[in-house]
Amino acid sequence: DIVMTQSPDSLAVSLGERATINCKSSQSVLYSSNNKNYLAWYQQKPGQPPKLLIYWASTRESGVPDRFSGSGSGTDFTLTISRLQAEDLAVYYCQQYYSTPFTFGPGTTVDIK
Amino acid sequence: QVHLVQSGAEVKKPGASVIVSCKTSGYIFTSYYLHWVRQAPGQGLEWMGIINPYEGSTTYAQKFQGRMSVTADTSTSTVYMELSSLRSEDTAVYYCARESVPGTGFDYWGQGTQVIVSS
């Protein structure tokens, strides 16, 4: 199984500042046939199902604000929230869907400082 | 408009089975894979398995093989997830989730079904 790790476990950021979350996979999730990283980012607010933010490591899902961006390739990935808003308070998960089981990272909690 | 609507909360005794349904609408049922993901209280997300509603083929996480079964009813666009031999560690919220174009993540999720396993 591919093991996903995230850092930090939690972070507190002032409104309008940048938040950066890191995700690492135990093996590459880069699919050589199409040069796509099979890595997604989700946001989950209390009492709600997760919401897809980013897929293919850097492609923003339709309707997701452009302050959310993803980067990275292979085994190392980053989710950046460029200007934190109050509604961004949530837990963020990375997920690999390169091979089953489609494992998730343990999550990073973003709080407002 | 895409909707995934799950069945209601369940309370089960250890050793029993539970069936959670996920009724879909707003898209062509057989064109998208459906996944099951669960979340124990205060914990992260755990992928359980996937079904291709067109063929009915399934893949389960090894952890659940032998006690998990997912089926699809194309006449009602509904997917069913059965988990047997329940134990307290199976207490969780269970989600169904649609996979968009293969390899683009889970774009729509059900509201979640709370399953409590307690004697």
Tab-separated table of N, CA and C in Angstrom, chain B residues 45-92:
chain	number	residue	atom	x	y	z
B	45	LEU	N	-9.773	9.876	6.995
B	45	LEU	CA	-10.552	9.185	5.978
B	45	LEU	C	-9.887	7.865	5.612
B	46	GLU	N	-10.707	6.844	5.458
B	46	GLU	CA	-10.203	5.504	5.117
B	46	GLU	C	-10.949	4.992	3.902
B	47	TRP	N	-10.222	4.728	2.831
B	47	TRP	CA	-10.831	4.170	1.626
B	47	TRP	C	-11.129	2.705	1.819
B	48	MET	N	-12.357	2.301	1.404
B	48	MET	CA	-12.782	0.931	1.634
B	48	MET	C	-12.854	0.111	0.354
B	49	GLY	N	-13.413	0.697	-0.698
B	49	GLY	CA	-13.594	-0.091	-1.901
B	49	GLY	C	-14.241	0.700	-3.005
B	50	ILE	N	-14.355	0.052	-4.171
B	50	ILE	CA	-14.853	0.710	-5.376
B	50	ILE	C	-15.707	-0.267	-6.167
B	51	ILE	N	-16.712	0.263	-6.860
B	51	ILE	CA	-17.486	-0.545	-7.786
B	51	ILE	C	-17.585	0.178	-9.122
B	52	ASN	N	-17.486	-0.583	-10.171
B	52	ASN	CA	-17.786	-0.100	-11.517
B	52	ASN	C	-19.238	-0.490	-11.791
B	53	PRO	N	-20.163	0.469	-11.740
B	53	PRO	CA	-21.578	0.107	-11.877
B	53	PRO	C	-21.929	-0.474	-13.241
B	54	TYR	N	-21.125	-0.222	-14.229
B	54	TYR	CA	-21.410	-0.739	-15.566
B	54	TYR	C	-21.218	-2.241	-15.617
B	55	GLU	N	-20.091	-2.690	-15.071
B	55	GLU	CA	-19.793	-4.125	-15.095
B	55	GLU	C	-20.181	-4.832	-13.796
B	56	GLY	N	-20.254	-4.059	-12.720
B	56	GLY	CA	-20.471	-4.665	-11.415
B	56	GLY	C	-19.189	-5.140	-10.765
B	57	SER	N	-18.057	-4.877	-11.382
B	57	SER	CA	-16.784	-5.327	-10.815
B	57	SER	C	-16.416	-4.486	-9.608
B	58	THR	N	-15.765	-5.110	-8.654
B	58	THR	CA	-15.418	-4.450	-7.401
B	58	THR	C	-13.966	-4.704	-7.022
B	59	THR	N	-13.441	-3.794	-6.227
B	59	THR	CA	-12.142	-3.959	-5.579
B	59	THR	C	-12.288	-3.440	-4.163
B	60	TYR	N	-11.805	-4.228	-3.210
B	60	TYR	CA	-11.898	-3.845	-1.808
B	60	TYR	C	-10.494	-3.714	-1.223
B	61	ALA	N	-10.373	-2.835	-0.245
B	61	ALA	CA	-9.139	-2.797	0.521
B	61	ALA	C	-8.975	-4.146	1.223
B	62	GLN	N	-7.746	-4.595	1.295
B	62	GLN	CA	-7.498	-5.925	1.861
B	62	GLN	C	-8.088	-6.056	3.261
B	63	LYS	N	-8.071	-4.963	3.974
B	63	LYS	CA	-8.587	-4.953	5.345
B	63	LYS	C	-10.045	-5.398	5.422
B	64	PHE	N	-10.801	-5.159	4.332
B	64	PHE	CA	-12.241	-5.430	4.361
B	64	PHE	C	-12.625	-6.644	3.529
B	65	GLN	N	-11.669	-7.215	2.846
B	65	GLN	CA	-11.996	-8.359	2.001
B	65	GLN	C	-12.533	-9.505	2.840
B	66	GLY	N	-13.604	-10.079	2.353
B	66	GLY	CA	-14.227	-11.181	3.065
B	66	GLY	C	-15.405	-10.766	3.926
B	67	ARG	N	-15.472	-9.503	4.287
B	67	ARG	CA	-16.631	-9.061	5.068
B	67	ARG	C	-17.280	-7.801	4.489
B	68	MET	N	-16.863	-7.375	3.322
B	68	MET	CA	-17.466	-6.224	2.653
B	68	MET	C	-17.956	-6.652	1.280
B	69	SER	N	-19.130	-6.152	0.917
B	69	SER	CA	-19.671	-6.441	-0.396
B	69	SER	C	-20.370	-5.202	-0.918
B	70	VAL	N	-20.064	-4.831	-2.141
B	70	VAL	CA	-20.693	-3.675	-2.775
B	70	VAL	C	-21.382	-4.143	-4.050
B	71	THR	N	-22.631	-3.731	-4.191
B	71	THR	CA	-23.396	-4.080	-5.380
B	71	THR	C	-24.051	-2.838	-5.951
B	72	ALA	N	-24.420	-2.918	-7.216
B	72	ALA	CA	-25.064	-1.806	-7.893
B	72	ALA	C	-26.361	-2.271	-8.530
B	73	ASP	N	-27.400	-1.487	-8.349
B	73	ASP	CA	-28.698	-1.757	-8.978
B	73	ASP	C	-28.902	-0.704	-10.058
B	74	THR	N	-28.706	-1.085	-11.302
B	74	THR	CA	-28.804	-0.111	-12.392
B	74	THR	C	-30.236	0.355	-12.617
B	75	SER	N	-31.230	-0.410	-12.175
B	75	SER	CA	-32.618	-0.001	-12.386
B	75	SER	C	-33.002	1.177	-11.495
B	76	THR	N	-32.317	1.313	-10.360
B	76	THR	CA	-32.622	2.415	-9.437
B	76	THR	C	-31.420	3.342	-9.230
B	77	SER	N	-30.345	3.096	-9.946
B	77	SER	CA	-29.120	3.920	-9.826
B	77	SER	C	-28.642	4.003	-8.378
B	78	THR	N	-28.685	2.871	-7.733
B	78	THR	CA	-28.334	2.806	-6.315
B	78	THR	C	-27.206	1.809	-6.090
B	79	VAL	N	-26.290	2.186	-5.240
B	79	VAL	CA	-25.204	1.301	-4.837
B	79	VAL	C	-25.422	0.920	-3.371
B	80	TYR	N	-25.140	-0.344	-3.069
B	80	TYR	CA	-25.297	-0.853	-1.715
B	80	TYR	C	-23.951	-1.343	-1.200
B	81	MET	N	-23.668	-1.020	0.046
B	81	MET	CA	-22.452	-1.486	0.705
B	81	MET	C	-22.869	-2.269	1.943
B	82	GLU	N	-22.469	-3.543	1.971
B	82	GLU	CA	-22.749	-4.372	3.133
B	82	GLU	C	-21.445	-4.684	3.845
B	83	LEU	N	-21.453	-4.476	5.149
B	83	LEU	CA	-20.300	-4.823	5.972
B	83	LEU	C	-20.788	-5.787	7.052
B	84	SER	N	-20.131	-6.933	7.122
B	84	SER	CA	-20.569	-7.976	8.051
B	84	SER	C	-19.581	-8.133	9.213
B	85	SER	N	-19.960	-9.009	10.139
B	85	SER	CA	-19.125	-9.292	11.322
B	85	SER	C	-18.661	-8.000	11.979
B	86	LEU	N	-19.620	-7.125	12.226
B	86	LEU	CA	-19.294	-5.803	12.751
B	86	LEU	C	-18.653	-5.878	14.133
B	87	ARG	N	-17.713	-4.981	14.361
B	87	ARG	CA	-17.096	-4.825	15.666
B	87	ARG	C	-17.094	-3.355	16.029
B	88	SER	N	-16.763	-3.058	17.250
B	88	SER	CA	-16.843	-1.677	17.731
B	88	SER	C	-15.977	-0.740	16.895
B	89	GLU	N	-14.883	-1.256	16.364
B	89	GLU	CA	-13.983	-0.427	15.555
B	89	GLU	C	-14.605	-0.011	14.214
B	90	ASP	N	-15.737	-0.611	13.866
B	90	ASP	CA	-16.423	-0.237	12.631
B	90	ASP	C	-17.353	0.952	12.847
B	91	THR	N	-17.468	1.420	14.069
B	91	THR	CA	-18.248	2.626	14.330
B	91	THR	C	-17.615	3.791	13.583
B	92	ALA	N	-18.401	4.396	12.692
B	92	ALA	CA	-17.844	5.418	11.805
B	92	ALA	C	-18.969	6.044	10.990
